[in-house]
Every structure is written in structure tokens, then in C-alpha cells.
Short mmCIF file of C-alpha atoms in Angstrom, two decimals:
data_model
loop_
_atom_site.label_atom_id
_atom_site.label_comp_id
_atom_site.label_asym_id
_atom_site.label_seq_id
_atom_site.Cartn_x
_atom_site.Cartn_y
_atom_site.Cartn_z
CA MET A 21 27.28 -32.71 267.65
CA ASP A 22 25.53 -35.89 268.79
CA ASN A 23 22.76 -34.94 271.21
CA SER A 24 23.92 -37.72 273.52
CA THR A 25 27.13 -35.75 274.22
CA LYS A 26 25.00 -32.95 275.74
CA GLN A 27 23.13 -35.28 278.07
CA GLU A 28 24.18 -36.39 281.55
CA LEU A 29 25.65 -39.90 281.61
CA ALA A 30 24.18 -42.36 284.10
CA TYR A 31 26.63 -45.19 283.41
CA GLU A 32 28.68 -46.78 280.67
CA LEU A 33 29.72 -50.33 279.87
CA GLU A 34 33.00 -49.71 278.08
CA GLY A 35 32.74 -50.49 274.40
CA ILE A 36 29.14 -51.67 274.70
CA ILE A 37 26.58 -49.07 275.76
CA ARG A 38 26.17 -45.64 277.35
CA VAL A 39 23.01 -45.00 279.33
CA TYR A 40 21.94 -41.42 280.03
CA LYS A 41 19.91 -40.12 282.94
CA ASP A 42 16.98 -39.31 280.69
CA GLY A 43 16.79 -43.02 279.78
CA HIS A 44 18.41 -42.74 276.36
CA VAL A 45 20.64 -45.68 275.46
CA GLN A 46 23.52 -45.27 273.04
CA ARG A 47 24.85 -48.49 271.58
CA LEU A 48 28.53 -48.17 270.72
CA ARG A 49 28.77 -50.85 268.06
CA GLU A 50 26.90 -53.47 266.02
CA THR A 51 23.98 -51.25 265.07
CA ASP A 52 24.33 -51.83 261.31
CA PHE A 53 21.87 -53.62 259.04
CA VAL A 54 22.51 -55.66 255.93
CA PRO A 55 19.66 -57.16 253.86
CA PRO A 56 19.13 -60.92 253.80
CA SER A 57 20.28 -61.01 250.18
CA TYR A 58 23.66 -59.51 251.09
CA ASN A 59 26.65 -61.46 249.74
CA LEU A 60 24.76 -64.75 249.56
CA SER A 61 26.55 -67.53 247.79
CA PHE A 62 26.73 -71.32 247.86
CA GLY A 63 23.13 -71.48 246.54
CA LEU A 64 21.75 -70.21 249.83
CA SER A 65 18.46 -68.33 250.30
CA SER A 66 17.67 -65.97 253.17
CA LYS A 67 14.72 -63.81 254.29
CA ASP A 68 13.52 -61.82 257.30
CA LEU A 69 10.20 -62.31 259.05
CA THR A 70 8.27 -61.23 262.12
CA ILE A 71 7.55 -63.95 264.68
CA ILE A 72 5.70 -61.80 267.22
CA PRO A 73 4.30 -58.44 266.04
CA GLN A 74 4.53 -55.14 267.86
CA PRO A 75 4.62 -54.11 270.64
CA ASN A 76 6.63 -57.17 271.74
CA LEU A 77 8.49 -57.40 268.44
CA VAL A 78 10.42 -60.63 267.95
CA SER A 79 11.85 -61.17 264.48
CA ALA A 80 14.27 -63.53 262.78
CA ARG A 81 16.41 -64.08 259.72
CA LEU A 82 15.95 -67.48 258.05
CA TYR A 83 18.53 -69.33 255.99
CA LEU A 84 17.85 -72.19 253.57
CA PRO A 85 20.69 -74.24 252.04
CA LYS A 86 20.83 -75.21 248.39
CA LEU A 87 18.05 -77.71 247.59
CA HIS A 88 18.97 -80.87 245.70
CA HIS A 89 15.35 -81.94 245.39
CA PRO A 90 12.01 -80.27 246.26
CA ASN A 91 11.43 -82.30 249.44
CA HIS A 92 14.97 -82.03 250.80
CA LYS A 93 14.98 -82.02 254.63
CA PHE A 94 17.85 -80.57 256.69
CA PRO A 95 18.77 -80.41 260.37
CA LEU A 96 17.19 -77.35 261.99
CA LEU A 97 19.30 -74.81 263.87
CA VAL A 98 17.72 -72.16 266.11
CA TYR A 99 20.50 -69.62 266.69
CA PHE A 100 20.91 -66.81 269.25
CA HIS A 101 23.45 -64.07 268.61
CA GLY A 102 25.78 -62.62 271.23
CA GLY A 103 26.27 -59.05 272.38
CA ALA A 104 26.09 -58.99 276.20
CA PHE A 105 22.25 -59.08 276.00
CA CYS A 106 22.59 -55.39 275.00
CA LEU A 107 23.92 -55.34 271.45
CA SER A 108 23.64 -56.61 267.93
CA SER A 109 21.04 -58.54 265.93
CA PRO A 110 20.85 -61.24 263.26
CA PHE A 111 20.81 -58.41 260.72
CA THR A 112 24.32 -57.08 261.37
CA LEU A 113 27.08 -57.78 258.88
CA LYS A 114 28.96 -59.80 261.51
CA TYR A 115 26.22 -62.29 262.30
CA HIS A 116 24.75 -62.45 258.79
CA THR A 117 28.16 -63.33 257.35
CA TYR A 118 28.77 -65.91 260.09
CA LEU A 119 25.40 -67.61 259.64
CA THR A 120 25.86 -67.65 255.88
CA LYS A 121 29.13 -69.52 256.23
CA LEU A 122 27.81 -71.84 258.94
CA VAL A 123 24.67 -72.77 257.00
CA ALA A 124 26.70 -73.41 253.85
CA GLU A 125 29.17 -75.62 255.68
CA ALA A 126 26.68 -77.49 257.82
CA ASN A 127 23.71 -77.74 255.40
CA VAL A 128 21.17 -76.76 258.02
CA VAL A 129 18.01 -74.66 257.93
CA ALA A 130 18.70 -71.85 260.38
CA VAL A 131 16.45 -69.44 262.27
CA SER A 132 18.54 -66.57 263.68
CA VAL A 133 16.43 -64.96 266.41
CA ASN A 134 16.28 -61.25 267.20
CA TYR A 135 15.28 -60.96 270.86
CA ARG A 136 14.73 -57.65 272.62
CA LYS A 137 17.76 -56.12 274.36
CA ALA A 138 18.65 -54.84 277.80
CA PRO A 139 18.72 -52.38 279.49
CA GLU A 140 15.40 -51.20 277.99
CA HIS A 141 14.18 -54.81 278.13
CA PRO A 142 15.98 -56.43 281.07
CA ILE A 143 16.22 -60.11 281.84
CA PRO A 144 14.03 -62.20 281.58
CA THR A 145 12.83 -60.57 278.33
CA ALA A 146 15.57 -62.16 276.18
CA TYR A 147 14.69 -65.62 277.51
CA GLU A 148 10.96 -65.07 277.05
CA ASP A 149 11.38 -63.78 273.51
CA SER A 150 13.69 -66.64 272.61
CA TRP A 151 11.37 -69.25 274.10
CA ALA A 152 8.47 -67.73 272.15
CA ALA A 153 10.58 -67.93 268.99
CA LEU A 154 11.39 -71.58 269.68
CA GLN A 155 7.71 -72.37 270.24
CA TRP A 156 6.91 -70.63 266.92
CA VAL A 157 9.55 -72.74 265.17
CA VAL A 158 8.15 -75.94 266.74
CA SER A 159 4.64 -75.00 265.54
CA HIS A 160 5.84 -76.19 262.09
CA ARG A 161 6.59 -79.74 263.22
CA ASN A 162 3.51 -81.17 261.48
CA SER A 163 4.27 -79.19 258.27
CA ASP A 164 1.32 -76.87 258.83
CA GLY A 165 2.94 -73.74 260.29
CA PRO A 166 3.01 -70.27 258.72
CA GLU A 167 6.50 -70.52 257.20
CA PRO A 168 6.91 -72.78 254.12
CA TRP A 169 10.67 -73.17 254.48
CA LEU A 170 10.19 -74.79 257.88
CA ASN A 171 7.18 -76.83 256.80
CA ASP A 172 8.93 -78.24 253.77
CA HIS A 173 12.62 -78.46 254.66
CA ALA A 174 13.18 -78.69 258.45
CA ASP A 175 13.75 -82.10 259.99
CA PHE A 176 12.14 -81.85 263.45
CA GLY A 177 13.90 -85.01 264.55
CA ARG A 178 17.20 -83.09 264.32
CA VAL A 179 16.68 -79.75 266.12
CA PHE A 180 19.64 -77.88 267.58
CA LEU A 181 20.06 -74.73 269.61
CA ALA A 182 23.27 -72.70 269.37
CA GLY A 183 24.65 -69.32 270.26
CA GLU A 184 27.69 -67.21 270.95
CA SER A 185 28.40 -65.65 274.35
CA ALA A 186 25.06 -64.23 275.61
CA GLY A 187 23.39 -66.27 272.88
CA ALA A 188 24.99 -69.43 274.28
CA ASN A 189 23.59 -68.49 277.69
CA ILE A 190 20.16 -68.24 276.11
CA ALA A 191 20.58 -71.60 274.38
CA HIS A 192 21.53 -73.26 277.70
CA ASN A 193 18.55 -71.73 279.53
CA LEU A 194 16.13 -72.75 276.76
CA ALA A 195 17.51 -76.30 276.87
CA MET A 196 16.92 -76.35 280.63
CA ALA A 197 13.34 -75.18 280.05
CA ALA A 198 12.84 -77.76 277.31
CA GLY A 199 13.92 -80.48 279.77
CA ASP A 200 10.98 -79.66 282.02
CA PRO A 201 8.26 -82.26 281.34
CA ASP A 202 5.69 -79.52 281.77
CA SER A 203 7.23 -77.20 279.23
CA GLY A 204 4.85 -78.27 276.48
CA LEU A 205 7.45 -77.74 273.79
CA GLY A 206 6.23 -80.70 271.77
CA ILE A 207 9.57 -81.93 270.44
CA GLY A 208 12.91 -83.13 271.78
CA LEU A 209 16.10 -81.19 271.14
CA LEU A 210 18.90 -83.24 269.67
CA GLY A 211 21.76 -80.95 270.64
CA VAL A 212 22.99 -77.62 271.95
CA ALA A 213 26.19 -75.83 270.89
CA LEU A 214 27.50 -73.25 273.36
CA ILE A 215 30.30 -71.16 271.86
CA HIS A 216 32.23 -68.99 274.35
CA PRO A 217 29.22 -69.08 276.69
CA TYR A 218 28.51 -66.17 279.03
CA PHE A 219 28.44 -67.86 282.43
CA TRP A 220 29.70 -66.23 285.63
CA GLY A 221 29.61 -66.48 289.41
CA SER A 222 30.26 -64.56 292.62
CA GLU A 223 33.48 -66.43 293.43
CA PRO A 224 36.32 -66.13 290.89
CA ILE A 225 37.71 -69.28 289.33
CA GLY A 226 40.86 -69.93 287.28
CA SER A 227 42.22 -66.96 285.39
CA GLU A 228 39.47 -64.64 286.64
CA ALA A 229 41.47 -64.07 289.83
CA VAL A 230 44.36 -62.51 287.84
CA ASP A 231 42.59 -61.03 284.80
CA LEU A 232 41.14 -58.24 286.95
CA ASP A 233 40.34 -55.65 284.27
CA ARG A 234 38.25 -57.97 282.14
CA LYS A 235 36.73 -59.55 285.28
CA ALA A 236 35.62 -56.09 286.42
CA LEU A 237 33.78 -55.50 283.13
CA VAL A 238 32.01 -58.87 283.30
CA ASP A 239 31.18 -58.28 286.99
CA ARG A 240 29.26 -55.14 286.01
CA LEU A 241 27.18 -56.75 283.30
CA TRP A 242 24.62 -59.00 285.03
CA PRO A 243 23.39 -56.36 287.56
CA ILE A 244 22.75 -54.01 284.63
CA ILE A 245 20.90 -56.49 282.44
CA CYS A 246 19.09 -58.20 285.36
CA PRO A 247 18.31 -55.53 287.99
CA SER A 248 15.52 -57.71 289.43
CA ASN A 249 18.12 -60.24 290.64
CA PRO A 250 21.67 -58.84 290.30
CA ASP A 251 23.24 -61.85 292.07
CA HIS A 252 25.97 -63.48 290.01
CA ASP A 253 24.87 -66.84 291.39
CA ASP A 254 21.47 -66.56 289.76
CA PRO A 255 21.27 -69.99 288.06
CA ARG A 256 20.54 -68.32 284.73
CA VAL A 257 24.06 -66.87 284.65
CA ASN A 258 25.69 -69.41 286.94
CA PRO A 259 24.34 -72.85 285.98
CA LEU A 260 26.58 -74.43 288.67
CA SER A 261 25.07 -72.35 291.47
CA GLU A 262 24.20 -74.26 294.62
CA ASN A 263 20.82 -72.55 294.45
CA GLY A 264 20.11 -73.85 290.97
CA PRO A 265 18.35 -76.94 289.64
CA GLY A 266 21.58 -78.62 288.51
CA LEU A 267 22.19 -79.89 285.03
CA THR A 268 20.64 -83.37 285.03
CA GLY A 269 17.44 -82.01 283.50
CA LEU A 270 19.12 -80.44 280.45
CA GLY A 271 16.68 -81.15 277.65
CA CYS A 272 18.88 -82.48 274.85
CA LYS A 273 21.05 -85.49 273.95
CA ARG A 274 24.30 -83.80 272.92
CA VAL A 275 26.20 -80.69 273.97
CA LEU A 276 29.24 -79.06 272.41
CA VAL A 277 31.04 -76.40 274.44
CA GLY A 278 33.45 -74.12 272.59
CA VAL A 279 36.05 -72.14 274.57
CA ALA A 280 38.98 -69.92 273.67
CA GLU A 281 42.31 -69.94 275.54
CA LYS A 282 42.53 -66.17 276.04
CA ASP A 283 38.83 -65.60 276.84
CA VAL A 284 38.07 -64.48 280.40
CA LEU A 285 35.01 -66.75 280.20
CA ARG A 286 37.12 -69.83 279.32
CA ASP A 287 37.22 -71.33 282.80
CA ARG A 288 33.45 -71.08 283.16
CA GLY A 289 33.04 -73.06 279.94
CA TRP A 290 35.40 -75.74 281.21
CA ALA A 291 33.61 -75.84 284.58
CA TYR A 292 30.28 -76.29 282.80
CA TYR A 293 31.66 -79.12 280.68
CA GLN A 294 33.13 -80.86 283.71
CA ALA A 295 30.00 -80.47 285.81
CA LEU A 296 27.72 -81.69 283.02
CA SER A 297 30.02 -84.70 282.48
CA ARG A 298 29.60 -85.86 286.07
CA SER A 299 26.06 -84.66 286.74
CA GLY A 300 24.22 -87.83 285.77
CA TRP A 301 22.73 -86.17 282.72
CA MET A 302 22.01 -88.88 280.16
CA GLY A 303 23.75 -87.32 277.19
CA VAL A 304 27.12 -86.80 275.53
CA VAL A 305 29.08 -83.60 276.14
CA GLU A 306 32.27 -82.57 274.31
CA ILE A 307 34.50 -79.51 274.44
CA ASP A 308 36.65 -77.77 271.84
CA GLU A 309 39.29 -75.24 272.91
CA THR A 310 40.89 -72.83 270.44
CA GLN A 311 44.45 -72.01 271.42
CA GLY A 312 45.85 -68.49 271.24
CA GLU A 313 42.50 -66.77 270.67
CA GLY A 314 40.06 -64.64 272.64
CA HIS A 315 36.36 -64.22 273.05
CA GLY A 316 34.39 -64.37 269.77
CA PHE A 317 37.58 -64.37 267.71
CA HIS A 318 35.95 -66.24 264.78
CA LEU A 319 33.29 -63.59 264.28
CA HIS A 320 35.98 -61.02 263.43
CA ASP A 321 38.05 -63.14 261.04
CA LEU A 322 35.92 -65.85 259.44
CA GLU A 323 38.60 -66.64 256.87
CA SER A 324 41.20 -67.60 259.46
CA GLU A 325 42.08 -71.28 259.77
CA LYS A 326 40.96 -71.38 263.40
CA ALA A 327 37.58 -69.90 262.54
CA LYS A 328 37.16 -72.39 259.68
CA HIS A 329 38.02 -75.22 262.06
CA LEU A 330 35.36 -74.08 264.54
CA ILE A 331 32.70 -73.85 261.80
CA GLN A 332 33.66 -77.32 260.58
CA ARG A 333 33.43 -78.63 264.17
CA LEU A 334 29.94 -77.19 264.45
CA ALA A 335 28.93 -78.62 261.07
CA ALA A 336 30.07 -82.09 262.15
CA PHE A 337 28.15 -81.72 265.42
CA PHE A 338 24.93 -80.83 263.58
CA ASN A 339 25.25 -83.73 261.14
CA ARG A 340 26.27 -86.64 263.34
CA ASP A 341 23.91 -89.60 263.45
CA VAL A 342 21.07 -89.42 265.96
CA PRO A 343 22.05 -91.23 269.22
CA LEU A 344 20.19 -94.47 269.84
CA PHE A 345 19.52 -93.83 273.55
#
């Protein structure tokens, strides 16, 4: 019998985690590990590395597309996986397979970041780890960093952030930080892709008012992962909060928001797109809605036509010409 069944349960997020009164956390899915060499095709290469050593371990999985000549430069994608800030990693079968297909389709160098998870490491740890990883990536901009793949093959004039769900939330918050003139990041971000982003708020909007079961689960999440400020209008989870800095300072030139028709987070994605469009931010924002699908659908069926369309949409976004403004 699993020892966890003998312990007293403190709380559970259904299908995500169980937390016991002795502090033990049981993750209910996405705890698997596949090696970077797993099922690689399309001429791709992949490897794992440590960005920040113990005790504040931040690691990543890197992907390099097929090289057509030794000095080939590609757009650079810094990617943040989803999982409610509690689950998963770049090393799971789900995210490794997805990144493999995305890198092959888009021809980008990708750094898939493994940030520390709540509840053991509550917010702001995920943001701090992810910012540190982005700074480490940027340290290669003059081709003299510790990782040869980034020195030799990353185009630091074409840097993108992207993520799914909680990872999209991270990508947004890092883009906001990058837009601060005092951030010291050292480069400009070309674009950010937010796929099914985890944004929320204290007042329900759209379908949230009728989708009460799924709303109840999302309502519970932020107070668990951010006990220091459990307010759903914290600007980190509600970018449209009246208490927030607004969106005009978003530190990139292009944004793609991906939403899914049957996702309880859909209306938040649309609201973000609409607010960014009229905010005065000097960039281009676009939105792509997948009909008939729910949250993270593509990660569970990458061979479906709708998943392929989304990956192709992302690939086009990462490879469009640099805006002149």
C-alpha cells in the first residue's frame, strides 16, 4: 500500500495534487521522465543541462534543429510548460513529444525550462526561476556563454517566449518584466505566444458564470500556489486588474494568444487580447481560437488536424519577418 494512503490528507486539487498534513505532496500525473534522445527524428538533437545548481535547481532541455551548414542560426524559443504551477516538467513524454514536433516544424532552437513547483515552492518561485533561466539564455548573446548550441546557432535578434496554461502565464509575466527599462535583460524580445493562458479574476466573465464545476477548481488554484497573496486580482494572475500596471509596457513586438472554445479559460484569453489591442501597446497582437476543443487539447493528440494547425500557426509566428517599428 502507498504510504500516502495512511497519512492524513490536508487538501486535494482534483486530478492534480494531494497534500498531506505532514507536508508530503503526491502528484497525481505527469511525473514520468523520458531521455532527451527519446523518439527524436527530423534530424533534431536534444540534451539536458543544469542552469542553476542545487539547492535552487533550475534545469532545461535544449533542442537543436537539423543544421544545413555549421553556422546556421535559428530563431530562439524559451518555452515554459504548463501544469497549474504544480505539475510536470520538460522531461515528461507529453512535453518532450510536443517540443520535438514544434521545433521540427518551426526550425527554432528551443530551451524548455524546468522551474520549481508549488506548493513546496510557491509563487513567486516559478517566476524567479524562469527569469533566471531567461537571463542565462541571454548571457549567450555575444556568443561567449557556457552552452555552444546557443553561442553558435541562436539568433538573438529573434527571441520568443511561449508557454501553455501556467507556462503562458509565466511567459506573460516575464515579458512584462522585460519591458521594464531597469530589468537589465540586455536584449529585446521579438514575440510571445500564450497558448490557453492561465489568467483569472475575482469577478466571473463569460462562460465562467455557468461552468461552475470547472470554475470552482480554478478558483482554488491561485490561493494554493500563491498563499502570500491569494487574491485573484493579483496582476500576475489577472493582467487586467485595476491594481496592475496595465499592458502598455509589455516588452515585445508581437503576441499570439491561443484559445480553445471549450476551455474555461477561453474568455480570459479573449479579454487579454482585446485589452492589449486597445491598451496603446506599440505591437501587433493576434488570436487563434480552436473550435470544439478544450484546454490543452493538442498536448494529448498531437497527430490530430487541429493540433497540427496550432503547431503550424506557432511556426509561422516564430518565422515571420522582424517588424520594422
